[in-house]
Short mmCIF file of C-alpha atoms in Angstrom, two decimals:
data_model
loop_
_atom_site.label_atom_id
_atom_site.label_comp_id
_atom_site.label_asym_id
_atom_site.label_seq_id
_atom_site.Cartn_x
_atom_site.Cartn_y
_atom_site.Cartn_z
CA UNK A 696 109.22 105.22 116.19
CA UNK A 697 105.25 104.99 115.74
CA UNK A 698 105.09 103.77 119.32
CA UNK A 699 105.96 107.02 120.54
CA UNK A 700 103.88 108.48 123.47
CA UNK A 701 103.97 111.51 121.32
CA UNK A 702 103.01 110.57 118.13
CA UNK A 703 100.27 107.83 118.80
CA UNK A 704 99.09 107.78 122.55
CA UNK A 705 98.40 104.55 123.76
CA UNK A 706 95.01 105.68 125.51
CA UNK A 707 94.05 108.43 122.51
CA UNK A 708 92.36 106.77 119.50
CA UNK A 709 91.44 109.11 116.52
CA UNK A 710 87.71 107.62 116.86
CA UNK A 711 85.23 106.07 119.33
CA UNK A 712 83.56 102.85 119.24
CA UNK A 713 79.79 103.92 118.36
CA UNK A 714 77.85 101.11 118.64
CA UNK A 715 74.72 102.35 116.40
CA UNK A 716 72.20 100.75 115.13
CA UNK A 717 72.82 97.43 112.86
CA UNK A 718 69.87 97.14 110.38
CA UNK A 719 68.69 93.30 109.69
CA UNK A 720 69.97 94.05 105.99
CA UNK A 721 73.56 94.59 107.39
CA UNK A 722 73.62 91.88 110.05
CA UNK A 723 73.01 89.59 107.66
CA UNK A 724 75.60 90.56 105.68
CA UNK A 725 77.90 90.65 108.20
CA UNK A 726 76.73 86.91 108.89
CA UNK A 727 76.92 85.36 105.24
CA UNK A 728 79.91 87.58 103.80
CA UNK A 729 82.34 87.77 106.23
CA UNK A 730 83.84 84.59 105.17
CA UNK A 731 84.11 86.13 101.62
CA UNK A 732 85.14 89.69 102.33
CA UNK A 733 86.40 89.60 105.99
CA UNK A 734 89.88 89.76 107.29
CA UNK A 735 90.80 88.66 111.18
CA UNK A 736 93.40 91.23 112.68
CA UNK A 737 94.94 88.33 114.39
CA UNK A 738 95.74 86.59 111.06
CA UNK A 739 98.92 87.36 109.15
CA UNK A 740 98.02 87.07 104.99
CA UNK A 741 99.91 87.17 101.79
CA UNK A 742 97.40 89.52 100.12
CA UNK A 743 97.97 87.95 96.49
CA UNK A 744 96.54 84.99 97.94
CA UNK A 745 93.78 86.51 99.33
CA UNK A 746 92.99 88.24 96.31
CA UNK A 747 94.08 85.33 94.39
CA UNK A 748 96.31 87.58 91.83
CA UNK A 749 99.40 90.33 92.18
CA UNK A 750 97.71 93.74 91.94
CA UNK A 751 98.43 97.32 93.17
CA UNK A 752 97.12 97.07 96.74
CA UNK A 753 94.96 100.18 97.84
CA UNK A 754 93.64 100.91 101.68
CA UNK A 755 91.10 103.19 102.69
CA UNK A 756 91.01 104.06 106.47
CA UNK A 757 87.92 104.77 107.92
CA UNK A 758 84.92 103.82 104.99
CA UNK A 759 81.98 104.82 106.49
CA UNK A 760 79.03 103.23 104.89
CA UNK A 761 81.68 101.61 102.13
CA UNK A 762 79.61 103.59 99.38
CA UNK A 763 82.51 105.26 97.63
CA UNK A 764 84.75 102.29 98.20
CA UNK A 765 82.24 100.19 96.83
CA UNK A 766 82.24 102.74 93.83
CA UNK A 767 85.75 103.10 93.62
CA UNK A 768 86.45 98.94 93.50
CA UNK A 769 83.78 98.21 90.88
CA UNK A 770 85.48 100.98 88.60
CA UNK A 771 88.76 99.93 88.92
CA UNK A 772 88.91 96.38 89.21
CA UNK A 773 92.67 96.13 88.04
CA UNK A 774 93.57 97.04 91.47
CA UNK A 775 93.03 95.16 94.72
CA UNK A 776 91.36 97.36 97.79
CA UNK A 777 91.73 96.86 101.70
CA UNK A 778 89.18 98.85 103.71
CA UNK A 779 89.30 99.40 107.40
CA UNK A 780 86.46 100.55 109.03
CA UNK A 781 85.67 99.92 113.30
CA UNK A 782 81.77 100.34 113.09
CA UNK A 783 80.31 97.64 112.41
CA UNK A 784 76.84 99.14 110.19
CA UNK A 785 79.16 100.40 108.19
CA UNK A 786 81.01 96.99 107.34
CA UNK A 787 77.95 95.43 106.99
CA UNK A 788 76.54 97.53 104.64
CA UNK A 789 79.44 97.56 102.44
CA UNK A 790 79.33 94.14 102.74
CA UNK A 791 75.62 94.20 101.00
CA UNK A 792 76.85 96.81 98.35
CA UNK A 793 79.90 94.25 97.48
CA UNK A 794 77.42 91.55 97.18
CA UNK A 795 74.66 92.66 95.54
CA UNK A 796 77.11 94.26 92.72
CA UNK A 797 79.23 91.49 92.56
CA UNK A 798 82.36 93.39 93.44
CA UNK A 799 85.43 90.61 94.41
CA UNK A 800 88.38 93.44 94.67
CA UNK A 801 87.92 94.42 98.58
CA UNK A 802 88.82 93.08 101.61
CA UNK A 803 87.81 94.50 105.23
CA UNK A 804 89.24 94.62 108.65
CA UNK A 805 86.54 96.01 111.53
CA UNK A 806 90.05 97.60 113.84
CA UNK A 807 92.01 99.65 114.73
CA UNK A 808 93.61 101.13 111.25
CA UNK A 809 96.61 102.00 112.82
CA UNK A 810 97.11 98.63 114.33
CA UNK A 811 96.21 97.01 111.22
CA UNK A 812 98.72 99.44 109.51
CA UNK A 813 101.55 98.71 111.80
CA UNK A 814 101.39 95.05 112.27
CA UNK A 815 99.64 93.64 109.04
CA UNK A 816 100.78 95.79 106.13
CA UNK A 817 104.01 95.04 104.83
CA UNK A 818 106.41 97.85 104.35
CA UNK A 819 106.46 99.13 101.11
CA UNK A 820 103.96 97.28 99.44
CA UNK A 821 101.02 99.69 99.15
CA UNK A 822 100.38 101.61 95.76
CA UNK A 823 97.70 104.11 97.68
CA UNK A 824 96.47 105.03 100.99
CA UNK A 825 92.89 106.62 101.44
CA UNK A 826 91.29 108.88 103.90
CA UNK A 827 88.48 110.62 102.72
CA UNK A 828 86.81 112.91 105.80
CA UNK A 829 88.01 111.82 108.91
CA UNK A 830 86.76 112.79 112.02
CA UNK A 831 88.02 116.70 112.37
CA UNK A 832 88.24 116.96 116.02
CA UNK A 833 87.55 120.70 115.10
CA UNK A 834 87.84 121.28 119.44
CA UNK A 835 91.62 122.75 119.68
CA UNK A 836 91.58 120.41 122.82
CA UNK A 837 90.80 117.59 121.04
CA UNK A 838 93.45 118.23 118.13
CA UNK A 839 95.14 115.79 119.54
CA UNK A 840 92.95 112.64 118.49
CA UNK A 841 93.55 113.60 114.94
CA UNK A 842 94.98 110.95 112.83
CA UNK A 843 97.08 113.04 110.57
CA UNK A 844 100.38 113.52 112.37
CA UNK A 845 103.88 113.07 112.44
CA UNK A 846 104.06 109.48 113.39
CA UNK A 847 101.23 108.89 111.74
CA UNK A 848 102.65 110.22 108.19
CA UNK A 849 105.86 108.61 109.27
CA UNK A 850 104.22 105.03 109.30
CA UNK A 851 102.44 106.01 105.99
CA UNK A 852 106.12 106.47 104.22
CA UNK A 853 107.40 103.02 105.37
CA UNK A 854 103.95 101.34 104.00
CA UNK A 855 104.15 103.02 100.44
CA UNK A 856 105.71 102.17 97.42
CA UNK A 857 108.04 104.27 96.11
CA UNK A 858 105.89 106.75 93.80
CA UNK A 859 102.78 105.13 95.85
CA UNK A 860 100.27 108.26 96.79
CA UNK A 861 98.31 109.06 100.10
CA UNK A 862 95.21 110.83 99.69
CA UNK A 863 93.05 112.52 101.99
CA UNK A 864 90.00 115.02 101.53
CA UNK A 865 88.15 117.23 104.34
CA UNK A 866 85.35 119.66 104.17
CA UNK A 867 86.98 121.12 107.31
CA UNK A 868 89.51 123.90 106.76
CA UNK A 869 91.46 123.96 109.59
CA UNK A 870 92.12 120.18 109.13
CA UNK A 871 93.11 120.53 105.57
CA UNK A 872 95.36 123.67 106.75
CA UNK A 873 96.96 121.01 109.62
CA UNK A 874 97.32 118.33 107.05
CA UNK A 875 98.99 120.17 104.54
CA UNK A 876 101.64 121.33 106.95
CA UNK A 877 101.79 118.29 108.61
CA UNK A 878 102.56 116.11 105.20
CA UNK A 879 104.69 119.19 104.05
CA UNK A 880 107.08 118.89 106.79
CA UNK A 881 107.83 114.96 105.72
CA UNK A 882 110.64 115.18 102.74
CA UNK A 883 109.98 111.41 101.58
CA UNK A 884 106.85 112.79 100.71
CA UNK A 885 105.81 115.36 97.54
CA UNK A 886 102.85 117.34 97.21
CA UNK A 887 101.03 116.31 93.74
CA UNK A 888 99.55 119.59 93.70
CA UNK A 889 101.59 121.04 90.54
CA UNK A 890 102.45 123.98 92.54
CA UNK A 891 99.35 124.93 94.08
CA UNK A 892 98.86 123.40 98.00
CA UNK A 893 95.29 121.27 97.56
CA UNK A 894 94.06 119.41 94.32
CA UNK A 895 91.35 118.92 92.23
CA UNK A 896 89.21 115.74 93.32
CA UNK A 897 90.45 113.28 91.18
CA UNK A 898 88.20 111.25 89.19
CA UNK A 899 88.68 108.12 91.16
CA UNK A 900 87.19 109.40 94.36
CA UNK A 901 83.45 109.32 93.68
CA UNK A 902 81.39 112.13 95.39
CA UNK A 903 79.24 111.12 98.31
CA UNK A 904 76.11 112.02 98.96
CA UNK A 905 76.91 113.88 102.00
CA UNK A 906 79.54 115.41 100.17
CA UNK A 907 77.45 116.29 97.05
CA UNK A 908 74.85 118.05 99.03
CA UNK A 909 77.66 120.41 100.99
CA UNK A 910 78.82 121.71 97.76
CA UNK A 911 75.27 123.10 96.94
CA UNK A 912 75.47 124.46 100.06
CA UNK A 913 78.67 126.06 99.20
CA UNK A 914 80.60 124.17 101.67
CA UNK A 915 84.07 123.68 100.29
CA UNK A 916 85.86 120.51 100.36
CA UNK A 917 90.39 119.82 100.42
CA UNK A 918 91.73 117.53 98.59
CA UNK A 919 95.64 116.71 99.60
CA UNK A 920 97.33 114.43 97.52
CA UNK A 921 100.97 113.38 98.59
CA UNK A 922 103.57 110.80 96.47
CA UNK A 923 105.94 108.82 98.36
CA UNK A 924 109.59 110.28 96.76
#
């Protein structure tokens, strides 16, 4: 059961609230598009209505500043996109990036992904689940805060289609070493890898600028890609 003590804590979250700093850009957003791009975690939703068609349904967990979701939705607009994201610059200035590029594929809560996950995604209904450098925790004491674990994975498998993917990518090793063994221990799931353990960044996941400037740097970066069986 997800609502084990052990998998998901009820007082551990795998983030923390930052307030930051909203610029004017992104609280306006956030005041003229969240009618248009918003979703209320209190609200239950029939996402073909929302989206106004029936279309693979996508989530990314934890966006950021929305830039490679932004990318991601404006090159694939065949499939529909759900991104959940807690800090608020962040949904505001994907909110400007969706706006200014005319992008109508993405939705976005500001909660609690795993909340949202539980109680507002349907079982089996999602073609792809995204998590592209979560917070590491690299602490060994704070390990514990780190998304990617068994109930976690377990929720992912009831949320996926059958042949539906979850992908994450880390430029930590020690996470991508956890994750892999984590996600190998789950037989609903299969490693895409052809045989090797990580693989190749797909050409849907844009590189970020953060990301971009690492691998000059030399930094590596893990990509795990797991099908649901």
């Amino acid at each position: 059961m997800i609502s084990s003590e052990q998998n998901f804590p009820q007082r551990i979250r795998s983030f923390i609230r930052r307030q930051g700093r909203i610029t004017p850009g992104q609280q306006l957003a956030l005041d003229n598009y969240w009618a248009v791009y918003g979703l209320d975690p209190q609200a239950d939703y029939d996402f073909d209505e929302v989206f106004g068609r029936d279309a693979p349904l996508c989530v990314e967990i934890g966006f950021g500043n929305g830039e490679s979701l932004a990318k991601m939705a404006a090159a694939n607009p065949g499939i529909n996109y759900i991104g959940i994201e807690v800090h608020r610059p962040g949904v505001g200035h994907l909110m400007m990036q969706l706006a200014e590029q005319g992008i109508s594929n993405v939705r976005i809560y500001c909660h609690d992904a795993i909340e949202v996950m539980e109680h507002k995604i349907a079982d089996h209904s999602l073609a792809g689940v995204h998590l592209f450098f979560p917070d590491p925790w690299p602490k060994k004491k704070h390990h514990k805060r780190r998304i990617v674990r068994p109930g976690f994975v377990d929720l992912l498998v009831k949320k996926l289609k059958p042949g539906g993917y979850f992908h994450a990518a880390t430029d930590w090793q020690n996470y991508a070493e956890h994750m892999l063994e984590v996600l190998s221990a789950e037989s609903r799931l299969v490693n895409a890898g052809n045989g090797a353990d990580y693989c190749e960044r797909p050409d849907y996941r844009p590189l970020t600028k953060f990301e971009q400037r690492g691998l000059r740097l030399g930094h590596g970066v893990w990509d795990l890609i797991f099908r649901r069986a």
